[in-house]
Amino acid sequence: MKLLTHNMLTSHVKGVTKGYPLIIKATEVKVNELEFNAQFVSRMIPKLEWSALIQAAEWLGQSQDLPSALIPDYENDEEFLRKVHRILLEVEVIEGCLQCPESGREFPISKGVPNMLLNEGE
Amino acid sequence: MSSSCRRPEHMAPPEVVSERFQHSRMIEIQTQMSERAVELLSLPEDQPCYLLDVGCGSGLSGDYLSEAGHYWVGVDISTAMLDVALQRDVEGDLLLGDMGEGLPFRPGMFDGCISISALQWLCNADKKTHSPPKRLYRFFSTLYSSLARGARAVFQIYPENSEQLELITAQAMKAGFTGGMVVDYPNSSKAKKFFLCLFAGVSGVLPKGLCSESTDRGVSNQAQFTAQRSRFKNMKGKSVKKSKDWIMEKKERRRRQGKDVRADTKYTARHRKPRF
């Protein structure tokens, strides 16, 4: 699971109102290399919940001088875009789980794939 | 899927019926359908987009998205299929999930959604507690919210009958979508393909279906939700006898056999009065 996906995920259990952001408890994390695309990163930044991203990076020990708030002229700052690209697309949680901040319900992650299947009645 | 294949969603739940669809002809067809679905998405040119692939399976359609320069998230209910996708090292991020339970995303994230041969699974109740209309609605309503305003969702489907199609479109409309069916090659039983094109938030112009050169261009190959008149095959997968589809198929068959067949005109398969 990449952190870009994590930034989008919420708990969709019935009755849960604050199922975002899911708390990451990772036991195995991998860092890959992926081709940098400035246009895509630039476009995705406004969609991101920035504070959730920073928090997720901290949980994984990958916060590495990412600013705690978005800088204003980010489209032209390639160094910044590269840092964002790395944290969004190159850091991957392989094993662990995602925990709902409201209910504590856990969604396990196995082989990089989060299991979002619900139980009866959820 | 040719008409000689039974419908997989009647045989077993989706988690079980999976690996049979791996041989090369299926792969070719899946890739073509993915290409057409992306075309129907009408994404802005030369811009990498963030897309959702519902029922991504082993990642065949996802691969096409990656090749087109897009980033994607795939959802599938089958661990076996997702394992194949992992082995194939697909670029998209994968989620194990049941679309009938709703999509677990916060609002307005995706630039578009495609789904190849997956929606019909929602129309069958695999468990006693499943209610297809409820599951369809939960899926469509969460999809509607997950999409950015103005985004589209394109579903390649094999409709079993018109009731199923009505069920699907009713729940999609209830969830707020506009749009309709695009039918490619409506007169060819083999090549005919159905794409449900849904618009989120903004009404768009429904794309035209593809037709081959020899077909009767007077036949409409688009169907909006409200003025829909579709001629579907009966349960055996064959066209209803003496219907226009049946007549066109018979003429094609005879042409392939090398027999002398009259050319298709606007009078072909026209309904005659009883005393004719």
Coordinates of C-alpha atoms in Angstrom, one line a residue:
Chain A
M1 CA 0.0 0.0 0.0
K2 CA 1.5 3.3 -1.0
L3 CA 0.9 6.4 1.0
L4 CA -1.0 8.1 -1.8
T5 CA -3.6 5.4 -1.5
H6 CA -3.5 5.6 2.3
N7 CA -4.3 9.3 2.0
M8 CA -7.5 8.4 0.2
L9 CA -8.7 5.5 2.4
T10 CA -11.3 5.8 5.1
S11 CA -13.2 3.2 7.1
H12 CA -16.5 2.5 5.3
V13 CA -18.1 0.7 8.2
K14 CA -21.7 1.7 8.7
G15 CA -22.2 4.2 11.5
V16 CA -18.5 5.4 11.6
T17 CA -18.3 9.1 11.0
K18 CA -14.6 9.8 11.7
G19 CA -13.0 6.9 9.9
Y20 CA -10.1 9.0 8.5
P21 CA -7.2 9.0 8.6
L22 CA -6.6 5.3 9.3
I23 CA -3.7 4.8 11.7
I24 CA -0.9 2.8 10.1
K25 CA 0.8 0.1 12.2
A26 CA 3.5 -1.3 9.9
T27 CA 5.7 -4.2 10.5
E28 CA 7.3 -4.2 7.1
V29 CA 8.0 -1.2 4.9
K30 CA 9.7 -1.2 1.5
V31 CA 11.1 1.7 -0.6
N32 CA 11.0 1.3 -4.3
E33 CA 12.1 3.4 -7.2
L34 CA 9.5 4.9 -9.4
E35 CA 9.9 7.3 -12.4
F36 CA 9.3 10.8 -11.3
N37 CA 6.4 12.7 -13.0
A38 CA 6.3 16.3 -11.8
Q39 CA 3.0 17.0 -13.5
F40 CA 1.2 14.2 -11.7
V41 CA 2.7 15.1 -8.3
S42 CA 1.7 18.7 -8.8
R43 CA -1.8 17.8 -9.7
M44 CA -2.3 15.4 -6.7
I45 CA -1.0 17.8 -4.1
P46 CA -4.2 19.9 -3.8
K47 CA -6.2 16.6 -3.4
L48 CA -4.1 15.5 -0.5
E49 CA -4.8 15.8 3.2
W50 CA -1.4 17.2 3.9
S51 CA -1.4 16.7 7.7
A52 CA -2.5 13.1 7.2
L53 CA 0.3 12.5 4.8
I54 CA 2.9 14.0 7.2
Q55 CA 1.5 11.9 10.1
A56 CA 1.6 8.7 7.9
A57 CA 5.2 9.5 7.0
E58 CA 6.1 9.9 10.7
W59 CA 4.5 6.6 11.6
L60 CA 6.7 4.9 9.0
G61 CA 9.8 6.8 10.0
Q62 CA 10.0 8.4 6.6
S63 CA 9.2 12.1 7.4
Q64 CA 12.7 13.2 6.3
D65 CA 12.4 17.0 6.2
L66 CA 9.0 17.2 4.7
P67 CA 7.5 20.5 5.8
S68 CA 4.5 20.2 8.2
A69 CA 2.5 22.7 6.1
L70 CA 2.4 23.0 2.3
I71 CA 4.7 25.6 0.8
P72 CA 2.9 28.2 -1.4
D73 CA 4.8 27.9 -4.7
Y74 CA 5.3 24.2 -4.8
E75 CA 4.6 23.7 -8.5
N76 CA 8.0 25.1 -9.4
D77 CA 10.0 23.6 -6.6
E78 CA 11.3 20.4 -8.1
E79 CA 13.2 19.4 -5.0
F80 CA 10.0 19.6 -3.0
L81 CA 8.1 17.7 -5.7
R82 CA 10.6 14.9 -5.7
K83 CA 10.3 14.6 -1.9
V84 CA 6.5 14.4 -2.2
H85 CA 6.9 11.9 -5.1
R86 CA 9.0 9.7 -2.9
I87 CA 6.7 9.7 0.1
L88 CA 3.5 9.2 -2.0
L89 CA 4.6 6.6 -4.5
E90 CA 7.9 5.0 -3.5
V91 CA 7.3 4.2 0.2
E92 CA 5.1 1.0 0.5
V93 CA 3.7 -0.7 3.5
I94 CA 4.0 -4.5 2.9
E95 CA 2.8 -5.9 6.2
G96 CA 0.9 -4.4 9.1
C97 CA -2.6 -3.1 9.6
L98 CA -4.7 0.0 9.3
Q99 CA -6.7 1.0 12.4
C100 CA -9.9 3.1 12.4
P101 CA -9.4 6.1 14.7
E102 CA -13.0 6.0 15.8
S103 CA -13.8 2.4 16.4
G104 CA -10.3 0.8 16.7
R105 CA -11.3 -1.8 14.1
E106 CA -8.3 -3.1 12.2
F107 CA -7.9 -3.7 8.5
P108 CA -4.9 -6.1 8.0
I109 CA -2.3 -5.4 5.3
S110 CA -0.7 -8.5 3.7
K111 CA 1.8 -8.5 0.8
G112 CA 1.1 -4.8 0.3
V113 CA -2.7 -5.3 -0.1
P114 CA -5.0 -3.9 2.6
N115 CA -8.0 -6.2 3.4
M116 CA -11.0 -3.9 3.4
L117 CA -13.6 -6.7 3.4
L118 CA -16.3 -6.0 6.0
N119 CA -17.9 -8.4 8.4
E120 CA -21.7 -9.1 8.6
G121 CA -23.5 -6.1 9.9
E122 CA -20.8 -3.6 9.3
Chain B
M1 CA -17.1 -14.3 -23.5
S2 CA -18.7 -16.2 -26.4
S3 CA -22.3 -17.3 -26.1
S4 CA -21.1 -20.9 -25.6
C5 CA -19.6 -20.0 -22.2
R6 CA -22.0 -20.2 -19.3
R7 CA -22.2 -17.1 -17.2
P8 CA -19.5 -17.4 -14.5
E9 CA -21.5 -15.5 -11.9
H10 CA -24.0 -18.3 -12.0
M11 CA -21.5 -20.9 -11.3
A12 CA -19.9 -19.7 -8.1
P13 CA -19.1 -16.5 -6.1
P14 CA -16.4 -14.3 -7.6
E15 CA -13.7 -15.4 -5.1
V16 CA -13.9 -18.9 -6.6
V17 CA -14.4 -18.3 -10.3
S18 CA -11.1 -16.7 -11.2
E19 CA -8.2 -18.4 -12.9
R20 CA -10.1 -19.8 -15.9
F21 CA -9.9 -16.4 -17.6
Q22 CA -6.2 -16.4 -18.2
H23 CA -5.8 -17.8 -21.6
S24 CA -4.5 -15.6 -24.4
R25 CA -7.8 -14.9 -26.3
M26 CA -9.4 -13.7 -23.1
I27 CA -6.4 -11.5 -22.4
E28 CA -6.6 -10.0 -25.9
I29 CA -10.3 -9.3 -25.5
Q30 CA -9.8 -7.8 -22.0
T31 CA -7.1 -5.5 -23.3
Q32 CA -9.3 -4.3 -26.2
M33 CA -12.1 -3.6 -23.8
S34 CA -9.8 -1.7 -21.5
E35 CA -8.6 0.4 -24.4
R36 CA -12.2 1.2 -25.4
A37 CA -13.2 2.0 -21.8
V38 CA -10.4 4.4 -21.4
E39 CA -11.3 6.0 -24.7
L40 CA -14.9 6.5 -23.4
L41 CA -13.5 8.1 -20.2
S42 CA -12.5 11.1 -22.4
L43 CA -9.7 12.1 -20.1
P44 CA -7.8 15.3 -20.8
E45 CA -5.0 14.6 -23.3
D46 CA -1.4 14.2 -22.2
Q47 CA -2.2 14.4 -18.5
P48 CA -1.5 11.6 -16.1
C49 CA -4.7 10.9 -14.1
Y50 CA -5.6 9.1 -10.9
L51 CA -8.1 6.3 -11.8
L52 CA -10.0 3.6 -10.1
D53 CA -10.3 0.1 -11.5
V54 CA -13.2 -1.8 -10.0
G55 CA -12.9 -5.5 -10.3
C56 CA -9.3 -5.2 -11.4
G57 CA -8.6 -8.9 -11.2
S58 CA -5.1 -9.9 -12.3
G59 CA -4.4 -6.3 -13.4
L60 CA -4.9 -6.7 -17.2
S61 CA -6.9 -3.5 -17.5
G62 CA -4.7 -1.8 -15.0
D63 CA -1.6 -2.6 -17.1
Y64 CA -3.3 -0.7 -19.9
L65 CA -3.9 2.2 -17.6
S66 CA -0.3 2.3 -16.6
E67 CA 0.8 2.1 -20.3
A68 CA -1.4 5.1 -21.0
G69 CA 0.6 7.0 -18.3
H70 CA -2.1 6.9 -15.6
Y71 CA -1.9 6.0 -11.9
W72 CA -4.5 3.7 -10.5
V73 CA -6.0 1.9 -7.6
G74 CA -7.5 -1.5 -8.1
V75 CA -10.2 -3.1 -6.0
D76 CA -11.1 -6.8 -6.3
I77 CA -12.8 -9.4 -4.0
S78 CA -10.6 -12.3 -5.1
T79 CA -7.3 -12.9 -3.2
A80 CA -6.3 -15.4 -5.9
M81 CA -6.7 -12.8 -8.7
L82 CA -4.9 -10.2 -6.7
D83 CA -2.0 -12.6 -6.0
V84 CA -1.7 -13.0 -9.8
A85 CA -1.6 -9.2 -10.1
L86 CA 1.1 -9.0 -7.5
Q87 CA 3.1 -11.6 -9.3
R88 CA 2.7 -9.7 -12.5
D89 CA 4.1 -6.7 -10.7
V90 CA 1.4 -4.3 -11.6
E91 CA 2.0 -0.6 -11.0
G92 CA -1.3 0.2 -9.4
D93 CA -2.0 -0.1 -5.7
L94 CA -4.3 -3.0 -4.9
L95 CA -7.1 -3.3 -2.4
L96 CA -9.0 -6.5 -1.3
G97 CA -12.6 -5.4 -1.1
D98 CA -16.2 -6.1 -2.0
M99 CA -17.6 -3.3 -4.2
G100 CA -21.1 -4.1 -2.9
E101 CA -20.0 -3.0 0.6
G102 CA -19.1 0.4 -0.8
L103 CA -15.8 2.0 -1.7
P104 CA -13.6 3.1 1.2
F105 CA -12.5 6.5 -0.1
R106 CA -12.9 10.1 0.9
P107 CA -14.8 12.3 -1.5
G108 CA -13.7 13.6 -4.9
M109 CA -10.4 11.8 -5.3
F110 CA -10.6 10.0 -8.6
D111 CA -10.4 11.5 -12.1
G112 CA -12.3 8.5 -13.5
C113 CA -13.2 4.9 -13.0
I114 CA -13.2 1.8 -15.3
S115 CA -14.5 -1.6 -14.7
I116 CA -14.2 -4.5 -17.1
S117 CA -16.6 -7.4 -16.8
A118 CA -17.1 -6.9 -13.1
L119 CA -20.5 -5.2 -12.5
Q120 CA -22.6 -8.2 -13.2
W121 CA -21.3 -9.9 -10.1
L122 CA -23.3 -7.4 -8.0
C123 CA -26.5 -8.6 -9.6
N124 CA -26.4 -12.0 -8.1
A125 CA -26.9 -12.7 -4.4
D126 CA -24.2 -15.1 -3.3
K127 CA -25.2 -15.0 0.3
K128 CA -28.7 -15.0 1.8
T129 CA -28.1 -11.6 3.3
H130 CA -27.2 -10.0 0.0
S131 CA -29.8 -7.8 -1.6
P132 CA -28.6 -6.9 -5.1
P133 CA -30.4 -3.6 -5.4
K134 CA -28.9 -2.5 -2.0
R135 CA -25.4 -3.6 -2.9
L136 CA -25.6 -1.9 -6.3
Y137 CA -26.8 1.3 -4.6
R138 CA -24.1 1.2 -1.9
F139 CA -21.6 0.7 -4.6
F140 CA -22.8 3.5 -6.9
S141 CA -23.4 6.0 -4.2
T142 CA -19.9 5.6 -2.7
L143 CA -18.5 5.6 -6.3
Y144 CA -20.3 8.8 -7.0
S145 CA -18.8 10.5 -4.0
S146 CA -15.3 9.1 -4.7
L147 CA -15.2 10.6 -8.1
A148 CA -14.1 14.2 -8.8
R149 CA -16.8 16.5 -10.2
G150 CA -17.1 16.0 -13.9
A151 CA -15.4 12.6 -13.8
R152 CA -16.8 9.5 -15.6
A153 CA -17.2 5.9 -14.8
V154 CA -17.2 3.4 -17.7
F155 CA -18.3 -0.2 -17.1
Q156 CA -17.9 -2.9 -19.7
I157 CA -20.7 -5.4 -19.0
Y158 CA -22.4 -8.4 -20.5
P159 CA -26.0 -7.8 -19.6
E160 CA -27.9 -11.0 -19.0
N161 CA -31.3 -9.5 -19.8
S162 CA -33.1 -6.2 -19.8
E163 CA -34.3 -6.6 -16.2
Q164 CA -30.7 -6.8 -15.0
L165 CA -29.8 -3.7 -17.0
E166 CA -32.8 -1.8 -15.6
L167 CA -31.8 -2.8 -12.1
I168 CA -28.2 -1.5 -12.7
T169 CA -29.3 1.8 -14.3
A170 CA -32.0 2.5 -11.7
Q171 CA -29.5 2.2 -8.8
A172 CA -26.9 4.3 -10.7
M173 CA -29.5 7.0 -11.3
K174 CA -30.6 6.9 -7.7
A175 CA -27.0 7.5 -6.7
G176 CA -26.9 10.7 -8.8
F177 CA -25.3 9.6 -12.0
T178 CA -26.4 10.6 -15.4
G179 CA -25.4 8.8 -18.6
G180 CA -26.4 5.8 -20.6
M181 CA -25.4 2.7 -22.5
V182 CA -23.0 2.8 -25.4
V183 CA -23.3 -0.2 -27.6
D184 CA -20.4 -1.1 -30.0
Y185 CA -21.2 -3.2 -33.1
P186 CA -24.8 -3.7 -32.2
N187 CA -25.5 -6.0 -35.2
S188 CA -22.7 -8.5 -34.6
S189 CA -23.5 -11.1 -32.0
K190 CA -19.7 -11.8 -31.6
A191 CA -18.4 -8.3 -31.6
K192 CA -21.2 -6.6 -29.7
K193 CA -20.0 -4.9 -26.6
F194 CA -21.9 -2.9 -23.9
F195 CA -20.4 0.0 -22.0
L196 CA -22.3 1.7 -19.3
C197 CA -21.1 5.4 -19.3
L198 CA -21.8 7.3 -16.1
F199 CA -21.2 11.0 -15.5
A200 CA -20.6 12.3 -12.0
G201 CA -21.8 15.8 -11.4
V202 CA -21.9 17.2 -14.9
S203 CA -24.1 16.0 -17.7
G204 CA -22.1 15.0 -20.7
V205 CA -22.7 14.0 -24.3
L206 CA -22.9 10.2 -24.6
P207 CA -20.2 8.9 -26.9
K208 CA -21.4 7.1 -30.1
G209 CA -21.0 3.4 -30.3
L210 CA -18.8 1.8 -32.9
C211 CA -20.3 0.2 -36.0
S212 CA -18.8 -1.8 -38.8
E213 CA -19.1 -0.6 -42.4
S214 CA -21.8 -2.9 -43.6
T215 CA -24.3 -2.3 -40.8
D216 CA -27.5 -0.3 -41.3
R217 CA -26.7 3.1 -40.1
G218 CA -30.3 3.9 -39.4
V219 CA -30.2 1.7 -36.4
S220 CA -29.5 3.7 -33.3
N221 CA -26.6 2.3 -31.2
Q222 CA -27.0 4.5 -28.2
A223 CA -29.5 4.1 -25.5
Q224 CA -30.2 6.8 -22.9
F225 CA -31.6 5.7 -19.6
T226 CA -35.1 6.9 -20.3
A227 CA -35.7 6.0 -23.9
Q228 CA -34.3 2.5 -23.9
R229 CA -35.5 -0.2 -26.2
S230 CA -33.0 -3.0 -26.2
R231 CA -33.3 -6.4 -27.9
F232 CA -31.6 -8.9 -25.7
K233 CA -30.8 -12.5 -26.2
N234 CA -32.9 -15.0 -24.3
M235 CA -31.6 -17.1 -21.5
K236 CA -29.8 -19.6 -23.8
G237 CA -27.7 -16.9 -25.2
K238 CA -29.3 -17.1 -28.6
S239 CA -31.2 -14.2 -30.3
V240 CA -35.0 -14.4 -30.2
K241 CA -36.1 -16.2 -33.3
K242 CA -37.2 -14.0 -36.2
S243 CA -36.0 -10.8 -34.4
K244 CA -33.8 -8.3 -36.3
D245 CA -30.7 -9.6 -34.5
W246 CA -31.5 -13.1 -35.5
I247 CA -32.1 -12.2 -39.1
M248 CA -28.8 -10.2 -39.2
E249 CA -26.9 -13.0 -37.6
K250 CA -28.4 -15.5 -40.1
K251 CA -27.4 -13.3 -43.0
E252 CA -23.9 -12.9 -41.7
R253 CA -23.6 -16.7 -41.2
R254 CA -24.7 -17.3 -44.8
R255 CA -22.2 -14.7 -46.1
R256 CA -19.4 -16.4 -44.2
Q257 CA -20.5 -19.6 -45.8
G258 CA -20.1 -18.0 -49.2
K259 CA -23.7 -18.0 -50.1
D260 CA -25.4 -15.3 -52.1
V261 CA -27.1 -12.9 -49.7
R262 CA -29.0 -9.7 -50.4
A263 CA -27.3 -6.5 -49.2
D264 CA -28.6 -4.9 -46.0
T265 CA -30.8 -2.0 -46.5
K266 CA -33.1 0.0 -44.4
Y267 CA -35.8 -2.5 -45.2
T268 CA -33.8 -5.5 -43.8
A269 CA -35.7 -7.3 -41.1
R270 CA -38.5 -4.7 -41.2
H271 CA -41.6 -5.9 -39.6
R272 CA -44.1 -7.0 -42.3
K273 CA -47.9 -7.0 -41.9
P274 CA -49.5 -10.4 -41.2
R275 CA -50.9 -10.9 -44.7
F276 CA -47.4 -10.6 -46.3

